[in-house]
């Protein structure tokens, strides 16, 4: 066994700041195929705000006044939306120590927001940080050490991939994974062995390769740097940092030549057959794996998100609804492999084989991963599963596109408890069969009060009721004119037809394992407005929404399988010092850390929400970070910044194991707008450019999984 330690860091390491603007055009092109500079793909004439209110009124009449009318919504013992009592001030944004008040869970003093140009990983006083694993670290037997000047596709396929996004560390003993996922949130717990699982969403050749690489080799290395990794980690004792095990038999790389099995109703359908796979059941590779989720049965789900950016197509049929077009791609893989050009005879359906939720069992290193077609095809951010009262697996999902939708899947069968092989086999089939719904949100305030400014309506809350509209019920299409297979392959089109609610880029949709309430991170939508596809609605109450918001959903009867729910906005993000349209559930605005562009969500063992952000440099001119949000009691809506990631980076995959006082994040695209010869970040090793560089090191950014622990 080889354990590979990484250098350790104390807070506030930095290099000289550089000027920084918005995300680089290169990254926009590679990460999401310039989604924001193309027309909004959703041109459907879904309900307008007028319809929402009319619907709310008729529904209210229907329910005989059951609808929520006042500021306070009583949820069992919890009160949501009630104005909090006066709270203690957050000790400025200058990095205090929590004001000496007792805190639930992990204790820390909020850090100061860091200027966008700062190339530093910043943690609270009393905490330390260290990477667990970095891009290029060797993880499979026989892998070569990372050498930025001599990478090959074969080497990269045995090393940790690029741009890590989703992250979890599962307990090594899988019975603990089962207990953890059902009771207290994610994380390795207090053990000393774990299985780290990470996604590798995309690559950035401009900062990965020097000029010596030819284009075809570069592209082949990029294909090997996409996908997923499973890596065993070990540590001496609970509460201390982890090292990764370089040659564990559990270590695994999934990339563009890894074979996946399609499951569910679309497996074997004509819509997914190609000349290379006439059976329509086997797909090579997974693309643009963004966020994910860990299931209650101890497997990991991963969302195939902006897969459209890898394919050239004819642009016909439903292509435009998915952002597929007849144009050269940013990646250029169509130059290497005919399947990436769907205009080629026999490959027309290749793009239909991406855009799914993927499941991998980290405890079964020899088992092929699968793509679950029953969960629909769209730009999947991720999927997070909780059990219904009966024990069905309920997966909540967001389609990360301006004006796209929130979905949930409810399995037909229930989870079998226990850790036997038979139980595990059964549970791994749960996502193959069930019902698929899309969310319709109805506001309860008059249209005139939702004016797009973010002003809170007179009832004191952005809130209302909602329903899960069926697209598929127990394996039958519920959408007129579309077969079951069509609903699942062209899910966006099906959801348009049933009048789903257009949301502001729903990213993570995640149930709180402690309370069962569900949170939707709507990251932003600058296209919302009177002159665009749709103006403000109560669940998306700002026009030109640069900073995003978070929706809280409370399923009726506290049952994840419910078809109706109540909802309210937990927070409307931004820097309250400069932006009057922010809202923090009534918590005093002057006492919160500024926050913008919520993306990934996590919960600690105490049920607090943790939010990681993607985009703060271009909105509030701060580096992205990780924030704790108190959900209950007098401090509901209190936002406290825990860490800040380096220049250009997005904070992904947060994992907060408060029982062990450990926090983990995946630092994605540090220094994204640099070039190989003029790097914009030196994270995480902070080697000096021009100085002698040790073997295996690199004076430039390496996307990494970072652990933060209490010193
Ligand atoms: Fe890959 Fe929706 O972020
Ligand atoms: Ca309202
Ligand atoms: Ca994301």
XYZ file of C-alpha atoms and ligand atoms in Angstrom:
716
model
C 0.000 0.000 0.000
C 1.327 3.426 -0.882
C -0.072 6.369 1.001
C 0.578 9.656 -0.697
C 0.674 12.641 1.596
C 0.215 16.157 0.281
C 1.730 19.364 1.621
C -0.155 21.002 4.441
C -1.259 24.597 4.588
C -2.261 27.059 7.223
C -4.810 29.758 6.454
C -4.180 32.785 4.302
C -1.445 31.505 2.002
C -1.461 33.668 -1.059
C 0.454 35.046 -3.970
C 0.327 38.534 -5.379
C -3.163 39.449 -6.525
C -3.950 39.808 -10.212
C -6.716 41.733 -11.862
C -9.658 39.526 -12.731
C -12.837 40.056 -14.669
C -15.640 37.658 -15.439
C -15.280 33.976 -16.221
C -13.100 33.489 -19.251
C -14.774 32.943 -22.620
C -12.764 29.717 -22.904
C -14.381 28.307 -19.793
C -17.868 29.427 -20.842
C -17.350 27.563 -24.066
C -15.996 24.412 -22.453
C -18.118 24.204 -19.329
C -21.544 24.871 -20.796
C -21.070 25.446 -24.525
C -21.706 29.186 -24.180
C -25.237 28.519 -22.946
C -25.700 32.119 -21.813
C -24.773 33.652 -25.150
C -27.264 31.546 -27.098
C -31.034 32.107 -27.090
C -32.927 30.589 -24.150
C -33.708 27.014 -25.270
C -37.105 27.020 -23.580
C -39.417 28.786 -26.016
C -42.519 27.028 -24.690
C -45.557 29.113 -23.819
C -45.805 27.846 -20.278
C -47.937 29.528 -17.705
C -47.264 33.202 -17.240
C -47.442 34.882 -13.879
C -51.109 35.697 -14.480
C -51.790 31.968 -14.852
C -49.858 31.228 -11.707
C -52.001 33.570 -9.642
C -55.235 32.480 -11.286
C -54.207 28.898 -10.663
C -53.393 29.698 -7.081
C -56.802 31.279 -6.601
C -58.709 28.409 -8.141
C -56.658 25.930 -6.208
C -57.270 27.868 -3.034
C -61.001 27.719 -3.723
C -60.627 24.044 -4.457
C -58.826 23.379 -1.229
C -61.302 25.383 0.770
C -58.847 27.920 2.088
C -56.040 25.501 2.829
C -53.575 27.706 0.989
C -51.028 29.623 2.954
C -51.853 33.268 3.475
C -49.755 34.664 6.243
C -46.076 35.207 6.806
C -45.742 32.270 9.121
C -46.162 28.748 7.818
C -46.425 26.209 10.576
C -44.622 22.994 9.782
C -45.145 20.570 12.555
C -43.050 22.013 15.308
C -41.105 24.346 12.999
C -42.062 27.866 12.049
C -40.934 29.028 8.656
C -40.961 32.635 7.564
C -41.675 34.159 10.945
C -39.611 37.242 11.619
C -36.741 36.320 13.930
C -36.185 38.021 17.221
C -33.307 40.458 17.365
C -30.058 38.548 17.031
C -26.469 39.255 17.960
C -24.421 41.017 15.286
C -22.154 38.955 13.072
C -18.732 40.319 14.047
C -18.377 42.411 10.896
C -17.091 40.783 7.749
C -13.678 41.121 9.284
C -13.357 37.561 10.518
C -14.792 37.293 13.997
C -15.133 34.336 16.269
C -18.839 33.705 16.409
C -19.460 36.261 19.115
C -18.944 33.696 21.869
C -22.448 32.352 21.372
C -23.045 28.626 21.503
C -23.336 27.318 17.931
C -25.041 24.194 16.772
C -22.575 21.910 15.017
C -19.236 23.035 13.702
C -18.055 26.154 15.569
C -16.259 28.836 13.581
C -16.044 32.571 13.118
C -17.197 33.740 9.704
C -14.307 34.714 7.435
C -14.140 37.937 5.466
C -15.229 37.701 1.841
C -12.101 37.681 -0.311
C -11.587 39.990 -3.280
C -12.054 38.202 -6.597
C -8.387 38.557 -7.561
C -7.096 36.812 -4.452
C -5.387 33.491 -5.175
C -5.746 31.937 -1.746
C -7.675 29.173 -0.023
C -8.934 30.835 3.147
C -10.379 29.037 6.196
C -11.530 30.298 9.597
C -9.089 30.935 12.386
C -8.287 27.706 14.196
C -8.691 25.582 11.059
C -6.131 24.152 8.660
C -6.396 22.780 5.148
C -4.614 20.366 2.853
C -5.474 18.752 -0.481
C -6.520 15.117 -0.312
C -5.915 14.571 -4.009
C -5.118 16.748 -7.015
C -5.544 16.593 -10.772
C -2.975 14.127 -12.104
C -2.213 12.305 -8.866
C -1.684 8.620 -9.768
C -4.453 6.362 -8.462
C -4.307 3.087 -10.385
C -1.602 0.449 -10.112
C 1.268 1.203 -12.462
C 0.186 4.795 -12.963
C 2.865 7.315 -13.826
C 3.471 10.269 -11.556
C 1.951 13.514 -12.817
C 4.305 15.385 -15.116
C 2.659 18.344 -16.772
C 5.203 18.315 -19.603
C 4.840 14.617 -20.421
C 1.202 13.670 -20.008
C -0.273 10.966 -22.234
C -3.845 9.662 -22.591
C -2.714 6.390 -20.980
C -1.139 8.192 -18.018
C -4.155 10.442 -17.478
C -6.518 7.460 -17.566
C -4.719 6.136 -14.472
C -4.547 9.481 -12.680
C -7.147 11.624 -10.883
C -9.119 13.570 -13.502
C -9.603 17.293 -14.059
C -12.099 19.763 -12.600
C -13.568 17.758 -9.719
C -17.186 18.631 -8.927
C -19.391 16.194 -6.955
C -17.660 14.803 -3.908
C -18.394 12.332 -1.166
C -16.259 10.148 1.066
C -18.123 6.985 1.977
C -17.227 4.935 5.046
C -15.041 2.004 4.052
C -17.341 -0.463 5.807
C -20.427 -0.241 3.694
C -22.920 -0.935 6.484
C -21.858 2.450 7.862
C -22.582 4.029 4.493
C -26.145 2.757 4.729
C -26.662 4.074 8.226
C -25.046 7.409 7.392
C -26.946 8.144 4.230
C -30.264 7.554 5.945
C -29.663 9.338 9.179
C -27.094 12.060 9.369
C -26.020 13.279 5.987
C -22.973 12.392 3.991
C -19.366 11.819 4.894
C -16.975 9.189 6.156
C -17.940 9.499 9.817
C -15.370 8.757 12.445
C -13.609 5.853 10.752
C -10.057 5.747 9.490
C -10.689 4.327 6.002
C -12.990 5.746 3.350
C -13.839 5.701 -0.335
C -13.634 9.101 -1.995
C -15.836 9.514 -5.075
C -15.510 12.563 -7.334
C -16.810 13.719 -10.702
C -14.599 15.327 -13.338
C -16.860 17.711 -15.194
C -14.753 19.237 -17.967
C -11.242 20.249 -19.046
C -9.476 23.519 -19.839
C -6.678 22.877 -22.354
C -5.451 26.477 -22.308
C -3.999 26.022 -18.823
C -3.406 22.234 -18.851
C -0.989 21.923 -21.769
C 2.135 23.665 -22.970
C 2.679 24.306 -26.677
C 4.516 21.012 -27.215
C 1.339 18.913 -27.311
C -0.286 18.276 -30.677
C -4.014 18.893 -30.807
C -5.082 15.249 -31.214
C -2.995 14.090 -28.220
C -4.337 16.948 -26.155
C -7.919 16.000 -26.957
C -7.273 12.338 -26.121
C -5.828 13.360 -22.751
C -8.894 15.537 -22.143
C -11.200 12.588 -22.786
C -9.233 10.603 -20.209
C -9.460 13.505 -17.732
C -13.298 13.560 -17.860
C -15.579 11.200 -15.919
C -15.295 10.031 -12.344
C -12.779 8.709 -9.808
C -13.062 6.372 -6.829
C -10.065 6.510 -4.469
C -9.494 4.894 -1.095
C -8.391 7.285 1.667
C -6.875 6.524 5.072
C -5.869 8.393 8.190
C -4.256 7.641 11.516
C -7.248 8.509 13.672
C -10.603 10.272 13.763
C -10.492 14.048 13.300
C -7.118 14.066 11.529
C -6.575 14.674 7.797
C -6.710 11.955 5.179
C -4.180 10.730 2.661
C -5.117 8.804 -0.424
C -4.045 5.238 -1.083
C -2.334 5.139 -4.464
C -2.866 1.458 -5.254
C -6.050 0.353 -3.488
C -8.081 -2.285 -5.289
C -11.087 0.032 -4.913
C -9.443 2.812 -6.903
C -11.140 3.343 -10.222
C -11.237 5.750 -13.137
C -14.316 6.178 -15.288
C -13.713 8.071 -18.541
C -14.769 8.173 -22.178
C -13.986 4.538 -22.968
C -15.592 3.083 -19.821
C -18.626 0.971 -20.702
C -21.974 1.901 -19.125
C -25.142 -0.152 -19.167
C -28.411 1.663 -19.937
C -31.274 0.703 -17.612
C -34.974 1.478 -17.583
C -37.575 2.028 -20.282
C -35.230 3.529 -22.896
C -32.679 0.689 -22.764
C -32.904 -1.043 -26.143
C -35.081 1.694 -27.653
C -34.579 2.738 -31.265
C -33.926 6.251 -29.940
C -30.576 5.196 -28.471
C -29.287 2.693 -31.048
C -26.170 3.469 -33.090
C -24.067 1.509 -35.571
C -21.573 0.914 -32.774
C -24.295 -0.294 -30.388
C -27.214 -1.806 -32.334
C -28.581 -3.137 -29.026
C -29.084 0.366 -27.622
C -27.922 -0.824 -24.213
C -24.194 -0.071 -23.935
C -22.664 3.401 -23.930
C -19.011 4.319 -23.841
C -18.283 7.095 -21.386
C -20.011 9.784 -19.384
C -19.827 13.525 -20.027
C -19.805 16.794 -18.124
C -20.501 15.102 -14.792
C -21.508 17.938 -12.563
C -23.039 17.384 -9.142
C -24.495 14.124 -7.853
C -25.809 12.457 -4.769
C -25.152 9.508 -2.496
C -28.031 7.054 -2.208
C -29.423 5.576 1.022
C -28.121 2.204 -0.204
C -24.528 3.428 -0.466
C -23.990 4.123 -4.172
C -23.183 7.412 -5.886
C -25.262 9.203 -8.520
C -23.776 11.651 -11.000
C -25.476 14.131 -13.337
C -24.526 14.392 -17.014
C -25.035 18.107 -17.510
C -23.925 20.171 -20.532
C -23.344 17.146 -22.752
C -24.570 19.138 -25.743
C -21.204 20.914 -25.898
C -19.487 17.741 -27.099
C -21.666 16.952 -30.125
C -22.153 18.442 -33.541
C -25.636 17.584 -34.792
C -27.950 18.434 -37.678
C -29.826 20.831 -35.385
C -33.131 19.228 -36.397
C -35.956 17.837 -34.254
C -35.623 18.636 -30.552
C -31.930 19.559 -30.841
C -32.466 23.262 -30.152
C -34.385 22.514 -26.944
C -31.221 20.791 -25.712
C -28.738 23.337 -27.088
C -27.472 20.913 -29.755
C -26.524 22.597 -33.023
C -24.802 22.223 -36.351
C -21.545 23.935 -35.457
C -18.011 22.899 -34.590
C -17.752 22.091 -30.876
C -15.356 23.721 -28.441
C -13.777 20.340 -27.728
C -13.310 19.249 -31.335
C -13.739 15.580 -30.519
C -15.774 15.171 -33.682
C -12.401 15.340 -35.471
C -11.275 12.166 -33.671
C -14.333 9.943 -33.367
C -17.375 9.835 -35.694
C -19.797 9.416 -32.794
C -19.277 13.026 -31.719
C -20.698 14.195 -35.052
C -24.305 13.022 -35.043
C -24.668 14.038 -38.687
C -22.664 10.901 -39.520
C -24.942 8.069 -40.733
C -25.506 5.598 -37.917
C -24.588 8.054 -35.162
C -27.716 10.226 -35.204
C -28.720 8.939 -31.749
C -25.354 9.241 -30.024
C -26.324 12.479 -28.186
C -29.430 10.670 -26.849
C -27.078 8.400 -24.920
C -25.930 11.296 -22.730
C -27.831 13.641 -20.404
C -28.747 10.920 -17.898
C -28.264 10.193 -14.215
C -25.406 7.754 -13.703
C -25.057 5.332 -10.761
C -21.784 3.764 -9.614
C -21.186 1.383 -6.723
C -17.845 2.310 -5.133
C -17.898 -0.927 -3.115
C -18.026 -3.033 -6.295
C -14.976 -1.953 -8.298
C -15.567 -4.503 -11.039
C -19.239 -3.691 -11.639
C -20.009 -1.526 -14.709
C -21.659 1.809 -13.920
C -25.173 2.401 -15.277
C -27.230 5.220 -16.801
C -30.809 5.312 -15.513
C -33.211 6.340 -18.260
C -36.249 6.295 -15.956
C -35.032 9.574 -14.427
C -35.353 11.450 -17.707
C -32.878 13.201 -19.966
C -31.953 16.849 -19.532
C -28.985 18.876 -18.319
C -28.813 17.044 -15.034
C -27.066 18.964 -12.296
C -27.347 16.016 -9.919
C -29.836 13.788 -8.106
C -30.414 13.433 -4.386
C -32.394 10.566 -2.922
C -34.449 10.344 0.247
C -36.929 7.632 1.182
C -40.695 8.203 1.177
C -42.766 7.168 4.181
C -43.343 3.818 2.475
C -39.674 3.425 1.620
C -39.722 4.366 -2.069
C -36.576 6.034 -3.379
C -37.407 9.644 -4.205
C -34.771 11.434 -6.333
C -34.912 15.246 -6.566
C -33.280 16.778 -9.647
C -32.596 20.151 -11.270
C -32.185 20.957 -14.970
C -29.518 23.660 -14.936
C -30.617 25.983 -17.713
C -32.264 29.386 -17.685
C -36.055 28.848 -17.491
C -35.844 25.097 -16.996
C -37.387 22.844 -14.427
C -37.251 20.951 -11.132
C -38.077 17.226 -11.262
C -38.568 14.290 -8.963
C -38.602 10.553 -9.530
C -40.410 8.113 -7.216
C -39.406 4.468 -7.510
C -42.129 1.864 -7.942
C -40.506 -0.466 -5.454
C -39.305 0.203 -1.933
C -35.815 -0.020 -0.525
C -34.853 -3.273 1.125
C -33.029 -2.621 4.411
C -29.741 -4.232 5.340
C -26.439 -4.870 3.753
C -26.814 -8.364 2.298
C -25.844 -8.979 -1.308
C -29.507 -9.622 -2.114
C -30.577 -6.299 -0.560
C -27.864 -4.408 -2.409
C -28.763 -6.050 -5.727
C -32.414 -5.119 -5.211
C -31.695 -1.534 -4.167
C -29.515 -0.953 -7.202
C -32.586 -1.623 -9.372
C -34.777 0.983 -7.622
C -33.987 3.731 -10.119
C -34.945 1.600 -13.121
C -38.720 1.826 -12.719
C -41.091 4.423 -11.333
C -42.845 7.741 -11.829
C -41.326 10.995 -13.051
C -42.787 14.377 -12.084
C -42.010 18.011 -12.824
C -42.685 20.853 -10.401
C -45.324 23.549 -10.779
C -44.995 26.356 -8.221
C -47.898 28.696 -7.465
C -47.407 31.963 -5.617
C -50.012 33.240 -3.170
C -49.396 36.985 -3.518
C -51.040 39.281 -6.087
C -49.157 39.693 -9.369
C -48.804 43.428 -8.812
C -46.742 42.764 -5.709
C -44.187 40.684 -7.617
C -42.695 43.529 -9.601
C -39.297 42.029 -10.405
C -37.443 44.263 -7.955
C -37.192 41.593 -5.269
C -39.421 43.618 -2.911
C -41.043 41.189 -0.458
C -44.839 41.039 -1.007
C -47.237 42.326 1.638
C -47.881 38.864 3.114
C -44.232 38.917 4.202
C -42.908 36.034 2.123
C -42.284 34.702 -1.321
C -44.311 31.571 -0.839
C -47.197 29.438 -1.957
C -48.120 25.937 -2.900
C -47.043 23.585 -5.623
C -47.689 20.285 -7.257
C -45.706 17.509 -8.864
C -47.144 17.076 -12.343
C -46.717 13.540 -13.683
C -44.809 12.914 -16.907
C -44.590 9.170 -16.292
C -46.737 7.183 -13.847
C -45.502 3.698 -13.001
C -43.971 3.206 -16.403
C -46.762 4.806 -18.507
C -46.509 8.112 -20.369
C -48.818 10.790 -18.990
C -48.024 13.251 -21.782
C -50.401 13.450 -24.688
C -48.807 12.658 -28.021
C -45.562 11.315 -26.556
C -44.625 7.697 -25.989
C -42.907 6.613 -22.773
C -39.552 6.493 -24.558
C -40.082 9.953 -26.042
C -40.984 11.433 -22.650
C -37.775 10.067 -21.158
C -35.445 11.007 -24.041
C -37.039 14.425 -24.690
C -38.019 15.158 -21.119
C -37.735 18.935 -21.549
C -40.296 18.828 -24.341
C -42.654 16.694 -22.243
C -42.349 19.078 -19.298
C -43.078 22.068 -21.559
C -46.366 20.447 -22.535
C -47.628 20.034 -18.978
C -46.937 23.607 -17.923
C -43.992 23.184 -15.560
C -42.697 26.312 -13.809
C -39.730 28.011 -15.440
C -37.015 28.441 -12.840
C -33.805 30.461 -12.627
C -31.272 27.691 -13.390
C -32.088 25.068 -10.773
C -28.829 23.401 -9.730
C -28.735 21.159 -6.638
C -32.153 20.028 -5.374
C -31.442 18.360 -2.082
C -33.533 16.985 0.779
C -32.353 17.747 4.298
C -31.823 14.305 5.859
C -32.663 15.701 9.287
C -35.977 17.462 8.465
C -36.984 16.092 5.057
C -37.441 19.632 3.727
C -36.050 20.063 0.210
C -33.863 22.941 -0.978
C -33.466 24.171 -4.556
C -30.418 26.281 -5.453
C -31.460 28.597 -8.298
C -28.057 29.918 -9.253
C -29.025 32.961 -11.384
C -30.849 34.018 -14.543
C -29.945 37.382 -15.991
C -32.349 36.733 -18.874
C -35.480 36.938 -16.725
C -37.432 40.125 -17.386
C -40.389 41.689 -19.112
C -38.690 41.646 -22.510
C -37.452 38.051 -22.222
C -38.914 34.561 -22.054
C -40.689 35.355 -18.794
C -40.707 38.123 -16.193
C -40.518 37.683 -12.418
C -42.832 35.185 -10.713
C -43.181 34.629 -6.979
C -40.800 31.629 -6.953
C -38.337 33.579 -9.172
C -39.034 37.124 -7.985
C -36.253 39.177 -9.557
C -35.766 40.321 -13.107
C -32.127 40.223 -14.273
C -31.445 37.804 -11.435
C -27.662 37.904 -11.201
C -27.314 36.547 -7.669
C -29.797 33.671 -7.471
C -31.998 32.399 -4.645
C -32.846 29.280 -2.651
C -36.309 27.705 -2.556
C -37.471 25.611 0.404
C -40.045 22.893 -0.321
C -42.098 21.175 2.375
C -43.851 18.117 1.018
C -47.405 17.656 2.265
C -47.717 15.118 5.085
C -43.902 15.331 5.268
C -43.848 12.543 2.692
C -41.330 12.750 -0.143
C -43.786 10.845 -2.347
C -46.475 13.519 -1.901
C -47.929 15.082 -5.037
C -48.404 18.518 -3.430
C -46.201 20.768 -1.348
C -45.736 24.164 0.239
C -42.781 26.299 -0.700
C -41.098 29.543 0.291
C -37.869 31.330 -0.532
C -35.246 30.801 2.148
C -33.011 33.496 0.759
C -32.696 35.870 -2.160
C -28.945 36.209 -2.574
C -26.568 39.102 -3.118
C -24.476 41.528 -1.135
C -26.972 43.339 1.101
C -24.545 46.225 1.499
C -25.051 47.198 -2.124
C -28.186 45.333 -3.197
C -31.577 46.143 -1.683
C -33.263 43.143 -3.317
C -31.721 40.581 -0.970
C -33.763 38.619 1.557
C -32.655 36.238 4.303
C -35.929 34.912 5.759
C -36.171 38.089 7.804
C -32.760 37.713 9.435
C -31.058 41.127 9.739
C -29.270 41.740 6.459
C -26.412 43.635 8.024
C -25.440 40.533 9.969
C -25.021 38.038 7.114
C -22.046 37.194 4.933
C -22.726 38.356 1.363
C -23.490 35.384 -0.905
C -24.225 35.050 -4.618
C -24.904 32.284 -7.165
C -25.784 29.324 -4.898
C -24.904 26.081 -6.666
C -24.228 23.004 -4.523
C -25.903 22.164 -1.225
C -25.025 19.991 1.756
C -26.300 19.408 5.280
C -24.420 18.773 8.476
C -25.505 16.312 11.163
C -27.412 19.085 12.936
C -29.489 19.832 9.828
C -27.841 23.158 8.956
C -27.662 23.968 5.254
C -24.282 24.562 3.612
C -24.134 26.325 0.252
C -21.237 26.487 -2.171
C -21.238 29.185 -4.819
C -20.252 29.506 -8.479
C -19.974 32.978 -9.926
C -19.364 35.476 -7.152
C -16.355 37.046 -8.929
C -18.606 38.316 -11.698
C -21.502 39.399 -9.454
C -20.321 40.618 -6.045
C -16.612 40.738 -6.992
C -15.656 38.189 -4.345
C -14.044 34.767 -4.648
C -16.517 31.904 -4.426
C -16.948 30.181 -1.099
C -18.748 27.845 1.252
C -21.432 29.222 3.552
C -23.388 27.856 6.493
C -27.065 28.819 6.673
C -29.049 28.298 9.856
C -32.507 26.969 9.005
C -34.400 26.901 12.262
C -35.178 29.062 15.228
C -34.362 32.704 15.766
C -31.325 32.588 13.532
C -33.085 31.170 10.482
C -31.562 32.861 7.439
C -28.240 33.651 9.077
C -25.478 33.176 6.469
C -21.874 32.727 7.624
C -18.970 32.252 5.253
C -16.774 29.285 6.195
C -14.145 29.258 3.463
C -13.094 30.999 0.281
C -11.597 29.308 -2.787
C -8.757 30.684 -4.927
C -8.912 33.016 -7.874
C -11.134 31.824 -10.682
C -12.329 28.733 -8.801
C -15.834 27.532 -8.041
C -16.577 25.725 -4.769
C -18.048 22.292 -5.502
C -19.032 19.100 -3.744
C -19.263 20.422 -0.223
C -19.195 17.727 2.409
C -19.588 18.797 6.022
C -18.956 16.094 8.585
C -19.627 18.067 11.740
C -19.494 14.951 13.943
C -15.841 14.714 12.957
C -15.255 18.494 12.617
C -14.109 18.018 9.014
C -15.189 19.923 5.918
C -14.322 18.910 2.365
C -14.716 20.800 -0.904
C -13.841 20.124 -4.529
C -12.041 23.197 -5.860
C -12.981 23.404 -9.520
C -11.416 25.528 -12.290
C -8.876 27.511 -10.215
C -7.137 30.069 -12.442
C -9.630 29.371 -15.235
C -8.806 32.494 -17.225
C -5.049 32.047 -17.338
C -2.906 30.550 -20.066
C -0.226 27.914 -19.731
C 2.523 30.517 -19.839
C 0.689 33.075 -17.722
C -1.190 31.109 -15.109
C -3.771 32.921 -12.997
C -3.602 30.604 -9.962
C -0.960 28.509 -8.254
C -3.362 26.555 -6.050
C -2.888 24.237 -4.214
C 0.907 23.941 -4.083
C 1.684 27.633 -4.569
C 5.023 26.988 -6.249
C 6.819 30.035 -7.534
C 6.773 30.343 -11.317
C 10.257 30.206 -12.769
C 11.794 28.568 -9.706
C 12.919 24.900 -9.839
C 9.860 22.661 -9.663
C 10.060 19.254 -7.965
C 9.120 16.163 -9.983
C 5.385 15.697 -10.075
C 4.743 19.308 -9.173
C 3.479 22.096 -11.372
C 3.652 25.860 -11.007
C 0.043 26.314 -12.070
C -3.426 25.429 -10.833
C -4.489 21.846 -10.095
C -8.170 21.306 -9.355
C -8.160 19.400 -6.047
C -10.250 17.907 -3.294
C -9.418 19.833 -0.117
C -9.995 18.868 3.504
C -10.367 21.450 6.244
C -10.052 20.419 9.858
C -10.102 21.986 13.264
C -6.537 22.429 14.430
Fe -22.047 22.130 -13.736
Fe -24.905 23.391 -13.097
O -23.155 23.375 -12.836
Ca -46.474 35.310 -0.738
Ca -22.921 23.004 -10.457
